[in-house]
Coordinates of C-alpha atoms in Angstrom, one line a residue:
M1 CA -31.0 -11.6 12.6
P2 CA -31.7 -8.4 14.4
E3 CA -28.5 -6.2 14.9
R4 CA -27.3 -4.2 17.9
D5 CA -28.2 -0.8 18.1
R6 CA -25.0 1.0 17.6
N7 CA -25.7 1.9 14.0
E8 CA -29.3 3.2 14.9
P9 CA -28.5 7.0 14.5
Y10 CA -27.7 6.7 10.8
S11 CA -31.0 4.8 9.6
D12 CA -33.5 7.8 8.8
L13 CA -34.3 6.3 5.5
A14 CA -36.3 9.1 4.3
F15 CA -33.5 11.5 4.9
Y16 CA -30.7 9.2 2.9
Q17 CA -33.3 9.0 -0.1
S18 CA -33.6 12.8 -0.1
L19 CA -30.0 13.1 -0.8
G20 CA -29.8 10.0 -3.3
L21 CA -27.4 8.3 -1.3
K22 CA -26.1 5.0 -2.9
S23 CA -23.3 3.2 -1.0
G24 CA -21.6 -0.5 -1.7
L25 CA -18.3 -2.3 0.1
E26 CA -15.1 -3.8 -1.2
V27 CA -14.3 -6.1 1.8
H28 CA -10.6 -7.6 1.9
R29 CA -10.1 -10.6 3.9
Q30 CA -6.7 -12.6 4.2
L31 CA -7.2 -16.2 3.1
D32 CA -5.5 -18.9 6.2
T33 CA -2.9 -20.3 4.1
E34 CA 0.5 -21.7 4.8
R35 CA 2.2 -19.8 1.6
K36 CA 1.6 -16.9 -0.6
L37 CA -0.6 -16.4 -3.6
F38 CA 2.2 -16.7 -6.3
C39 CA 5.4 -18.4 -4.5
N40 CA 6.2 -20.2 -1.9
C41 CA 7.3 -17.9 0.6
P42 CA 5.5 -18.6 3.9
A43 CA 2.6 -16.5 4.7
V44 CA 3.2 -14.8 8.1
R45 CA 0.1 -14.5 10.5
S46 CA 2.3 -12.0 12.4
Y47 CA 4.5 -8.5 11.5
S48 CA 7.6 -7.5 12.6
D49 CA 9.7 -4.7 12.2
H50 CA 12.7 -6.7 11.3
Y51 CA 14.1 -6.6 8.2
D52 CA 17.5 -7.5 6.8
A53 CA 17.9 -5.3 3.3
E54 CA 16.7 -2.2 2.0
L55 CA 15.6 -1.4 -1.9
L56 CA 15.2 1.8 -3.3
R57 CA 12.5 2.2 -6.2
H58 CA 11.3 5.2 -8.0
M59 CA 8.0 4.5 -9.6
R60 CA 6.6 5.8 -13.1
P61 CA 3.1 5.0 -15.2
T62 CA 2.8 3.4 -18.3
L63 CA 0.5 3.4 -21.1
S64 CA -2.5 1.1 -21.2
E65 CA -3.7 -1.3 -23.8
L66 CA -5.7 1.5 -25.6
G67 CA -2.9 4.2 -24.9
E68 CA -3.9 6.2 -22.0
Y69 CA -2.5 6.6 -18.8
D70 CA -4.5 5.8 -15.6
P71 CA -5.0 9.5 -13.6
T72 CA -4.0 7.9 -10.5
A73 CA -0.8 6.9 -11.7
L74 CA -0.4 10.1 -13.3
M75 CA -0.8 11.7 -9.8
E76 CA 1.5 9.3 -7.9
F77 CA 4.0 10.3 -10.5
K78 CA 4.1 14.1 -9.6
T79 CA 4.6 13.5 -6.3
K80 CA 8.4 12.1 -6.9
K81 CA 8.3 9.7 -4.4
E82 CA 11.2 7.5 -3.3
I83 CA 10.4 4.0 -2.6
V84 CA 12.0 2.3 0.1
Y85 CA 11.2 -1.7 1.0
R86 CA 12.5 -3.2 4.0
L87 CA 13.0 -7.0 3.1
G88 CA 13.3 -9.7 5.4
R89 CA 15.1 -13.1 4.2
D90 CA 12.3 -15.5 5.3
T91 CA 9.5 -13.6 4.0
V92 CA 10.5 -12.6 0.5
C93 CA 11.5 -13.7 -2.4
T94 CA 12.7 -12.7 -6.0
Y95 CA 9.0 -12.8 -7.0
E96 CA 7.9 -10.1 -5.1
M97 CA 10.9 -7.8 -6.2
D98 CA 9.8 -8.6 -9.8
D99 CA 13.0 -10.3 -10.3
A100 CA 11.4 -13.5 -11.3
P101 CA 7.8 -14.6 -12.8
P102 CA 5.2 -15.8 -10.9
F103 CA 5.5 -19.7 -9.7
G104 CA 1.7 -20.6 -10.1
L105 CA -1.5 -19.9 -8.7
N106 CA -1.6 -21.4 -5.2
R107 CA -4.2 -24.0 -5.4
D108 CA -5.3 -23.6 -1.7
A109 CA -6.1 -20.1 -1.7
L110 CA -8.0 -20.6 -4.9
E111 CA -10.1 -23.4 -3.1
R112 CA -10.9 -21.2 -0.4
A113 CA -12.1 -18.6 -2.2
L114 CA -14.2 -20.8 -4.0
L115 CA -15.7 -21.6 -0.8
V116 CA -16.5 -18.3 -0.1
G117 CA -17.9 -17.4 -3.4
M118 CA -20.5 -20.4 -3.0
M119 CA -21.5 -19.1 0.2
L120 CA -22.3 -15.7 -1.5
N121 CA -24.4 -17.4 -4.1
L122 CA -22.1 -16.5 -6.7
S123 CA -22.0 -17.7 -10.3
L124 CA -18.5 -19.0 -10.2
V125 CA -16.5 -18.7 -13.5
D126 CA -15.2 -21.4 -15.8
E127 CA -11.7 -20.3 -15.9
I128 CA -9.5 -18.2 -14.1
H129 CA -7.7 -15.7 -15.7
I130 CA -5.2 -13.5 -14.1
S131 CA -5.2 -9.6 -14.6
R132 CA -2.6 -6.8 -13.5
K133 CA -3.9 -3.9 -11.5
Q134 CA -1.7 -1.0 -11.9
Y135 CA -0.8 0.5 -8.6
L136 CA 2.0 3.4 -8.5
D137 CA 1.8 4.6 -4.7
G138 CA 4.4 1.9 -4.0
S139 CA 2.5 -1.0 -1.8
I140 CA 3.3 -3.6 -4.6
P141 CA 7.4 -3.2 -5.9
T142 CA 6.0 -4.9 -9.4
G143 CA 3.9 -1.2 -9.7
F144 CA 0.9 -3.5 -10.1
Q145 CA -1.2 -6.1 -8.3
R146 CA -2.4 -9.8 -9.6
T147 CA -5.7 -10.3 -9.7
C148 CA -8.7 -12.7 -10.7
I149 CA -12.4 -13.0 -11.0
V150 CA -13.5 -16.0 -8.8
G151 CA -17.4 -15.3 -9.2
I152 CA -19.8 -12.7 -10.1
N153 CA -23.8 -11.7 -9.5
G154 CA -24.4 -12.7 -6.2
Y155 CA -26.2 -12.1 -3.4
L156 CA -26.5 -12.0 0.3
V157 CA -29.7 -11.4 2.9
C158 CA -29.3 -8.7 5.3
R159 CA -32.3 -7.6 7.8
G160 CA -34.4 -9.4 5.4
R161 CA -33.0 -7.4 2.1
R162 CA -31.4 -9.2 -0.6
I163 CA -28.0 -7.4 -1.2
G164 CA -26.3 -8.2 -4.2
V165 CA -22.7 -9.1 -4.7
R166 CA -21.2 -7.8 -7.7
Q167 CA -18.2 -10.2 -7.6
L168 CA -15.5 -11.8 -5.7
G169 CA -11.9 -11.4 -6.4
L170 CA -8.9 -13.4 -5.5
E171 CA -5.7 -11.4 -5.3
E172 CA -2.5 -10.2 -3.4
D173 CA -2.0 -8.4 -0.4
A174 CA 0.3 -5.1 -0.5
C175 CA 2.9 -4.0 1.6
R176 CA 2.4 -2.4 4.7
E177 CA 3.0 0.9 5.1
V178 CA 5.6 1.9 8.0
A179 CA 6.6 5.8 7.0
D180 CA 5.4 8.5 4.8
R181 CA 7.4 11.7 5.3
G182 CA 8.2 14.6 2.4
H183 CA 9.2 12.2 -0.7
V184 CA 10.3 9.6 1.0
R185 CA 7.8 6.3 1.2
T186 CA 9.0 3.3 3.6
Y187 CA 7.2 -0.3 3.3
M188 CA 7.6 -3.5 5.3
T189 CA 7.2 -6.5 2.9
D190 CA 6.1 -9.4 5.0
R191 CA 2.8 -8.7 4.2
L192 CA 3.1 -8.4 0.7
S193 CA 1.5 -11.4 -1.4
I194 CA -0.5 -12.8 0.9
P195 CA -3.4 -14.2 -0.6
L196 CA -6.9 -12.2 0.3
I197 CA -10.3 -12.2 -1.4
E198 CA -12.5 -9.0 -2.5
V199 CA -16.1 -9.5 -1.8
V200 CA -17.7 -6.6 -3.9
T201 CA -21.3 -5.7 -3.5
E202 CA -23.7 -3.8 -5.3
A203 CA -24.4 0.1 -4.4
D204 CA -27.7 -1.4 -2.6
M205 CA -27.1 0.2 0.7
R206 CA -30.0 3.1 1.2
T207 CA -28.5 4.4 4.6
P208 CA -25.0 4.5 6.3
A209 CA -26.6 2.3 9.2
E210 CA -27.6 -0.3 6.5
V211 CA -23.6 -0.3 5.2
G212 CA -22.5 -1.3 8.7
W213 CA -25.0 -3.8 8.8
V214 CA -23.8 -5.5 5.4
A215 CA -20.3 -5.2 6.4
S216 CA -21.1 -7.1 9.7
V217 CA -22.9 -9.9 7.5
I218 CA -19.8 -10.4 5.4
Q219 CA -17.4 -10.4 8.4
R220 CA -19.6 -13.0 10.0
L221 CA -20.1 -14.9 7.0
C222 CA -16.3 -14.6 6.5
H223 CA -15.9 -16.3 9.7
L224 CA -18.1 -19.1 9.3
S225 CA -16.3 -20.2 6.0
G226 CA -13.2 -21.2 8.4
V227 CA -11.1 -20.0 5.2
V228 CA -9.8 -16.3 6.4
R229 CA -7.8 -14.9 9.0
T230 CA -9.0 -13.0 11.9
G231 CA -8.0 -9.9 14.0
L232 CA -7.0 -6.4 13.2
G233 CA -4.8 -6.0 10.3
K234 CA -6.3 -9.1 8.2
V235 CA -9.4 -7.5 7.1
R236 CA -9.9 -3.9 5.3
Q237 CA -13.3 -2.4 4.1
D238 CA -13.4 -0.1 1.3
V239 CA -16.5 1.9 1.4
N240 CA -18.2 3.4 -1.8
V241 CA -20.6 6.7 -1.3
S242 CA -22.3 8.7 -3.8
I243 CA -25.3 10.9 -3.8
S244 CA -27.7 12.6 -6.4
G245 CA -25.5 15.2 -8.2
G246 CA -22.5 13.9 -6.8
A247 CA -20.0 11.4 -7.5
R248 CA -18.6 7.7 -6.3
V249 CA -16.0 8.5 -3.5
E250 CA -14.2 5.4 -2.1
I251 CA -13.2 5.5 1.5
K252 CA -10.1 3.0 1.7
G253 CA -9.0 0.9 4.3
V254 CA -11.5 1.2 6.9
P255 CA -10.6 -1.4 9.7
R256 CA -13.7 -1.7 12.4
I257 CA -16.9 -1.9 11.1
R258 CA -18.2 0.5 13.8
Q259 CA -16.4 3.4 12.1
I260 CA -18.4 2.7 8.7
P261 CA -21.9 4.2 9.3
A262 CA -20.4 7.7 10.7
L263 CA -18.0 7.6 7.5
V264 CA -20.8 7.2 4.9
H265 CA -23.1 9.9 6.7
F266 CA -20.6 12.4 6.6
E267 CA -19.3 12.1 3.3
A268 CA -22.7 12.0 2.2
L269 CA -23.1 15.6 3.8
R270 CA -19.4 16.5 2.4
Q271 CA -20.4 15.9 -1.2
R272 CA -23.8 17.8 -0.5
A273 CA -21.5 20.8 0.8
L274 CA -19.4 20.6 -2.4
L275 CA -22.4 20.6 -4.5
E276 CA -23.2 23.9 -2.5
V277 CA -19.7 25.2 -2.7
R278 CA -20.2 24.5 -6.5
D279 CA -23.4 26.7 -6.6
L280 CA -22.1 29.4 -4.8
C281 CA -18.8 29.5 -6.9
R282 CA -21.1 29.8 -10.4
S283 CA -23.3 32.2 -8.7
R284 CA -20.1 34.2 -8.5
G285 CA -19.8 33.9 -12.3
L286 CA -16.4 32.4 -11.4
S287 CA -14.3 30.5 -14.0
P288 CA -10.8 28.8 -14.0
D289 CA -9.5 32.3 -14.9
A290 CA -10.0 33.3 -11.5
F291 CA -7.4 31.5 -10.5
K292 CA -4.5 31.9 -12.1
E293 CA -2.2 34.7 -10.5
E294 CA 0.6 33.0 -8.5
M295 CA 3.4 34.4 -7.1
D296 CA 6.7 34.5 -5.0
V297 CA 6.2 36.0 -1.6
S298 CA 9.3 34.9 0.0
D299 CA 10.8 38.4 1.0
M300 CA 7.4 39.2 2.3
A301 CA 6.2 36.4 4.2
R302 CA 10.2 36.0 6.1
R303 CA 9.3 39.3 8.1
Y304 CA 5.9 37.1 9.8
P305 CA 7.2 34.8 12.7
H306 CA 4.4 31.8 11.6
P307 CA 5.4 28.2 11.7
L308 CA 4.7 27.9 7.7
F309 CA 7.7 30.3 7.1
T310 CA 10.3 28.7 9.0
A311 CA 10.9 26.7 5.5
I312 CA 12.0 29.7 4.0
G313 CA 14.8 30.3 6.5
R314 CA 16.0 26.5 5.2
G315 CA 16.4 27.5 1.9
G316 CA 13.1 27.3 1.0
R317 CA 10.2 29.3 -0.6
A318 CA 6.7 30.8 -0.2
R319 CA 4.5 31.0 -3.0
A320 CA 0.7 32.9 -3.0
I321 CA -1.9 32.5 -5.5
V322 CA -5.1 34.8 -5.4
L323 CA -8.6 33.5 -6.0
R324 CA -10.7 36.5 -7.5
N325 CA -14.0 37.0 -5.9
S326 CA -13.7 33.8 -3.2
T327 CA -13.8 35.1 -0.3
G328 CA -15.7 32.8 2.2
V329 CA -15.5 29.8 -0.1
L330 CA -12.4 28.3 1.7
A331 CA -14.2 28.8 5.3
Y332 CA -17.3 27.0 3.8
P333 CA -17.7 23.9 6.3
T334 CA -18.0 20.4 4.9
G335 CA -17.4 18.2 7.7
P336 CA -16.5 17.9 11.3
R337 CA -13.7 20.2 12.1
R338 CA -13.3 20.4 8.0
T339 CA -13.7 23.4 5.8
F340 CA -13.3 23.6 1.8
G341 CA -9.8 25.0 2.6
H342 CA -9.0 21.3 3.9
E343 CA -9.7 20.0 0.4
L344 CA -7.0 22.7 -1.1
A345 CA -4.8 21.3 2.2
D346 CA -4.8 17.6 1.1
R347 CA -3.8 17.9 -1.9
V348 CA -1.0 20.1 -1.0
R349 CA 0.2 17.3 1.5
V350 CA -0.2 14.3 -0.9
I351 CA 0.7 15.3 -4.4
A352 CA 3.1 18.4 -3.4
C353 CA 4.7 16.3 -0.5
I354 CA 4.7 19.6 2.0
D355 CA 3.3 17.7 5.0
T356 CA 4.0 20.4 7.7
V357 CA 1.2 21.4 9.7
P358 CA -0.1 23.5 9.0
N359 CA 1.2 23.2 5.1
M360 CA -1.1 26.3 4.0
V361 CA -2.6 29.5 5.3
H362 CA -5.2 31.2 3.7
S363 CA -7.1 34.7 4.2
D364 CA -10.3 33.1 4.9
D365 CA -9.2 31.2 7.9
P366 CA -10.0 33.5 11.0
D367 CA -7.4 31.5 12.7
A368 CA -4.8 33.2 10.4
F369 CA -5.4 36.7 11.3
A370 CA -2.2 37.8 12.4
L371 CA -1.2 37.4 8.8
A372 CA -4.0 39.7 7.7
G373 CA -1.1 42.3 6.8
L374 CA 0.8 39.8 4.3
F375 CA -2.8 38.7 2.6
D376 CA -3.6 42.4 1.9
A377 CA 0.2 42.9 0.9
V378 CA -0.2 39.9 -1.5
R379 CA -3.6 41.7 -2.8
R380 CA -1.7 45.2 -3.5
Q381 CA 0.6 43.4 -5.8
V382 CA -1.9 41.9 -7.8
G383 CA -4.4 44.5 -7.7
A384 CA -6.9 42.5 -5.9
G385 CA -9.4 43.2 -3.6
A386 CA -10.8 42.1 0.2
G387 CA -13.0 39.9 -2.2
D388 CA -10.5 37.9 -3.5
T389 CA -9.1 35.1 -1.3
V390 CA -5.3 34.4 -1.0
V391 CA -3.8 31.0 0.0
I392 CA 0.1 31.1 0.5
T393 CA 2.4 27.8 1.3
A394 CA 6.1 27.5 1.7
G395 CA 8.5 24.6 1.2
P396 CA 11.2 23.7 -1.4
E397 CA 10.8 25.6 -4.6
R398 CA 9.7 22.7 -6.5
D399 CA 6.9 21.4 -3.9
C400 CA 5.6 25.0 -3.8
L401 CA 5.3 25.3 -7.6
T402 CA 3.5 21.8 -7.5
A403 CA 1.4 23.3 -4.7
M404 CA -0.1 26.2 -6.5
S405 CA -0.7 24.3 -9.4
E406 CA -2.7 21.7 -7.2
V407 CA -4.4 24.5 -5.2
R408 CA -5.6 25.9 -9.1
L409 CA -6.6 22.5 -10.1
R410 CA -8.7 21.7 -7.3
M411 CA -10.6 25.3 -7.3
V412 CA -11.6 24.4 -11.2
E413 CA -12.9 20.8 -9.9
A414 CA -14.8 22.8 -7.5
L415 CA -16.8 24.6 -10.3
Q416 CA -17.8 21.0 -11.4
G417 CA -19.2 19.8 -8.2
V418 CA -17.4 16.6 -6.4
P419 CA -14.5 15.3 -7.8
R420 CA -14.0 11.3 -8.0
E421 CA -11.4 10.5 -4.9
T422 CA -10.1 7.6 -2.7
R423 CA -10.1 9.0 0.5
K424 CA -9.1 8.0 4.1
A425 CA -10.6 8.0 6.8
L426 CA -9.8 10.1 9.9
P427 CA -11.2 10.1 14.0
G428 CA -15.0 11.1 14.1
G429 CA -16.1 10.3 10.8
A430 CA -14.4 12.8 8.6
T431 CA -12.1 11.9 5.9
C432 CA -9.1 13.0 3.7
F433 CA -7.8 13.1 0.5
E434 CA -5.5 10.4 -0.3
R435 CA -5.5 9.8 -4.0
L436 CA -7.5 10.6 -7.4
L437 CA -10.0 7.4 -8.1
P438 CA -8.8 4.9 -10.4
G439 CA -10.0 4.3 -13.6
P440 CA -10.5 1.4 -15.9
D441 CA -7.1 2.2 -17.8
R442 CA -5.4 0.6 -14.8
M443 CA -6.3 -2.9 -15.2
Y444 CA -4.6 -5.1 -18.4
P445 CA -4.1 -8.9 -18.9
D446 CA -1.6 -11.0 -17.2
T447 CA 0.9 -12.3 -19.7
D448 CA 2.7 -14.8 -17.2
L449 CA 0.3 -17.3 -15.9
P450 CA -1.9 -19.3 -18.3
P451 CA -5.8 -19.7 -17.3
V452 CA -6.7 -22.2 -14.6
V453 CA -9.6 -24.4 -15.6
L454 CA -12.2 -25.1 -12.3
S455 CA -12.4 -29.0 -12.8
R456 CA -15.8 -30.4 -11.4
E457 CA -13.8 -32.2 -9.1
M458 CA -12.5 -29.1 -7.6
L459 CA -16.1 -28.0 -7.3
D460 CA -17.7 -30.8 -5.8
R461 CA -14.6 -30.9 -3.4
V462 CA -14.9 -27.6 -2.1
R463 CA -18.9 -27.8 -2.3
G464 CA -19.1 -30.4 0.2
R465 CA -17.2 -28.0 2.8
V466 CA -20.0 -25.3 2.4
P467 CA -21.7 -24.7 5.7
Q468 CA -25.3 -24.4 6.8
P469 CA -26.0 -20.5 5.1
L470 CA -25.3 -18.2 7.7
W471 CA -28.7 -16.6 8.0
E472 CA -30.1 -20.1 8.8
K473 CA -27.6 -20.7 11.2
E474 CA -28.4 -17.5 13.2
A475 CA -31.9 -18.1 13.2
A476 CA -31.3 -21.3 14.8
Y477 CA -29.4 -19.6 17.4
A478 CA -31.8 -16.9 17.9
K479 CA -34.9 -20.0 18.2
A480 CA -32.6 -21.3 21.1
G481 CA -32.6 -18.5 23.2
L482 CA -29.7 -16.9 22.4
S483 CA -29.6 -12.8 22.1
A484 CA -28.5 -10.7 19.0
Q485 CA -25.6 -9.9 20.9
Q486 CA -24.4 -13.3 21.8
I487 CA -25.3 -14.2 18.0
E488 CA -22.9 -11.5 16.8
R489 CA -19.9 -12.4 19.4
L490 CA -20.2 -16.0 18.5
M491 CA -19.9 -15.3 15.1
T492 CA -16.9 -12.8 15.1
T493 CA -15.0 -14.4 18.1
D494 CA -14.8 -17.7 16.3
M495 CA -16.4 -19.3 19.3
F496 CA -19.4 -20.8 16.9
G497 CA -17.2 -24.0 16.7
L498 CA -16.8 -24.8 20.4
F499 CA -20.4 -23.7 21.0
D500 CA -21.9 -26.1 18.0
E501 CA -19.7 -28.9 19.3
A502 CA -20.6 -28.8 22.8
L503 CA -24.2 -27.8 22.8
P504 CA -25.2 -31.3 21.9
R505 CA -23.3 -32.5 24.6
V506 CA -24.6 -30.6 27.7
R507 CA -27.6 -29.9 29.4
L508 CA -27.0 -26.1 30.3
R509 CA -29.4 -24.1 28.7
P510 CA -27.9 -22.4 25.3
A511 CA -27.9 -19.0 26.7
I512 CA -25.8 -19.9 29.4
L513 CA -23.0 -22.0 27.3
A514 CA -22.7 -18.6 25.3
Y515 CA -22.4 -16.8 28.2
L516 CA -19.7 -18.9 29.5
L517 CA -17.7 -19.3 26.4
L518 CA -17.8 -15.5 25.2
D519 CA -17.8 -13.8 28.8
W520 CA -16.7 -16.1 31.6
L521 CA -13.5 -17.3 29.9
L522 CA -12.6 -13.8 29.0
A523 CA -12.7 -12.8 32.6
L524 CA -11.1 -15.8 33.6
R525 CA -8.1 -15.1 31.4
R526 CA -7.8 -11.7 32.8
A527 CA -8.1 -13.2 36.0
G528 CA -5.0 -15.1 35.1
V529 CA -6.3 -18.4 34.7
D530 CA -5.3 -20.6 31.9
T531 CA -8.3 -21.7 30.0
R532 CA -6.8 -23.7 27.3
A533 CA -7.6 -26.9 28.7
V534 CA -11.7 -25.8 27.9
D535 CA -13.1 -27.8 25.2
A536 CA -16.2 -29.9 24.2
D537 CA -14.9 -32.8 26.2
L538 CA -14.4 -30.9 29.1
L539 CA -17.9 -29.1 29.2
A540 CA -19.7 -32.3 28.7
R541 CA -17.8 -34.0 31.7
L542 CA -19.0 -31.0 33.8
F543 CA -22.3 -29.9 32.4
G544 CA -23.8 -33.2 30.8
G545 CA -25.4 -34.3 33.7
E546 CA -29.3 -34.1 34.5
E547 CA -28.6 -31.3 37.1
A548 CA -26.9 -28.9 34.7
A549 CA -30.3 -28.3 32.9
T550 CA -31.3 -26.4 36.3
M551 CA -28.4 -25.0 36.9
R552 CA -28.3 -21.1 37.4
Q553 CA -25.5 -19.2 35.6
R554 CA -23.6 -18.3 38.4
D555 CA -23.4 -21.7 39.7
A556 CA -22.1 -22.8 36.1
A557 CA -20.0 -20.2 36.1
A558 CA -18.2 -21.2 39.4
A559 CA -18.1 -24.8 38.6
L560 CA -15.9 -24.2 35.4
A561 CA -13.6 -21.7 37.2
M562 CA -13.2 -24.5 40.1
V563 CA -12.3 -27.3 37.6
L564 CA -9.4 -25.1 36.1
G565 CA -8.4 -24.8 39.7
H566 CA -9.5 -21.0 40.6
V567 CA -12.3 -20.1 43.2
P568 CA -14.3 -17.1 42.0
G569 CA -14.7 -14.3 44.4
W570 CA -18.6 -14.7 45.0
A571 CA -18.1 -18.6 45.7
A572 CA -15.2 -18.0 48.4
G573 CA -17.6 -15.2 50.0
G574 CA -15.8 -12.2 48.0
G575 CA -16.7 -9.9 45.3
N576 CA -18.6 -10.7 42.4
D577 CA -16.2 -11.1 39.4
A578 CA -13.7 -13.7 38.5
S579 CA -10.9 -12.2 40.6

């Protein structure tokens, strides 16, 4: 089905091939079950900020089965976060708090996941084996997420191209983060352990626009399945991006598909810029030894009326690091309103937990001209020159020491090119650092639950509920005369069920029926009209006669409104809308 043109600005295949762009998706969708994945608590459909108790925990990394630490777990441990969980007595139990083992895999959730797997043409596994995926950001109180693979090696069709689907996972959702200030991160636990599926595609997408198109196909396919929840907060997309010479970077938790093309585009350009920064540093002969000079500059900094240095008056300290022969590196542009200096500031914010704005200053920043005297004083203290960059941060002494260590590490990474990271989407298409990209050491077997054998009876039962393939259904809609926009909206607003039920029972043109369901009912609701009575039976009574075959769109809209007890403006001799 042809897509709308909203993604077209990012569809220049030749340009993105010159970058060597590769991109894939990990789409998480909550399943529409009554209870959670491993316990009998209700899987709530709406979230609340009400809670009955709080629980405080600290997370610590553990060795993998091979005796190694996951780098992401070590990074989270360096933040020294206190994790506060807000508990509701009606939504969590001892399982979520790791005070009881899991109570068994939710079979309803498993069957729903299998149905989606069949729609994605996956090779389903014979047995479900539960694994643990380590999470030390606090989003799961146990420190790990229970997850399992349902199927592998499938595909979907997007604009005539076959896109590989690497695997489909069934896993439990994480807590909702409600605050993250300093060394305290707070979560609500009502979303915790709700079943969700994870659709992982191959890195087959060649342009940012195509990533958006594929995300839309997955969205429509999941809606067609009838087994997932819809609405904001029920779906999240992780986007993987790399270019030639770069590294895989994951943009985490993108809530809206329309954001994806710009995010992929600017991440590709950011990686190109980081490779240029690497080449610039190498051309100057920089090595890790150029980033070693660090000192306390509290006495010098307190004389400058800068917002960052107010921390000194509250008992904090200011520390500086000198980056030899690095002038201009931190000012190198990496994205919309972003420079390489933001790469350092992000690490300071996330790992050192210095989250003031700004959380550091540097001599490459033209807005820091008022601190030129301070930068010169630091240079004189270590015998540095104008070609050397000075970076200063302020806050609790322990955090400042961590901050300087992270600045040094990030500069060393700059000599190598693009670090493997998980990043967070920002408005306008830019991203910021969230954490290091997890490695395979975070996964290990779960020993609390036995494997679940997929019986032939279960598979046959699920197979009998698999709907018509999405691309065939949308092709049939197009043949019936629906526009591309109407088709997409039908499949993403869950109106296709009512449309399919009503279409063979009415004589209206299909495009007019789609208009009534997608546009006119919305206009009536906005005018205060109760539209809950609209179903296939009402539509059949109203538009099942021969006269409906030649009815104009406006006449059909007026007839539907009047049946609901409302006279639209034009029918009463007034305006053109539903009022």
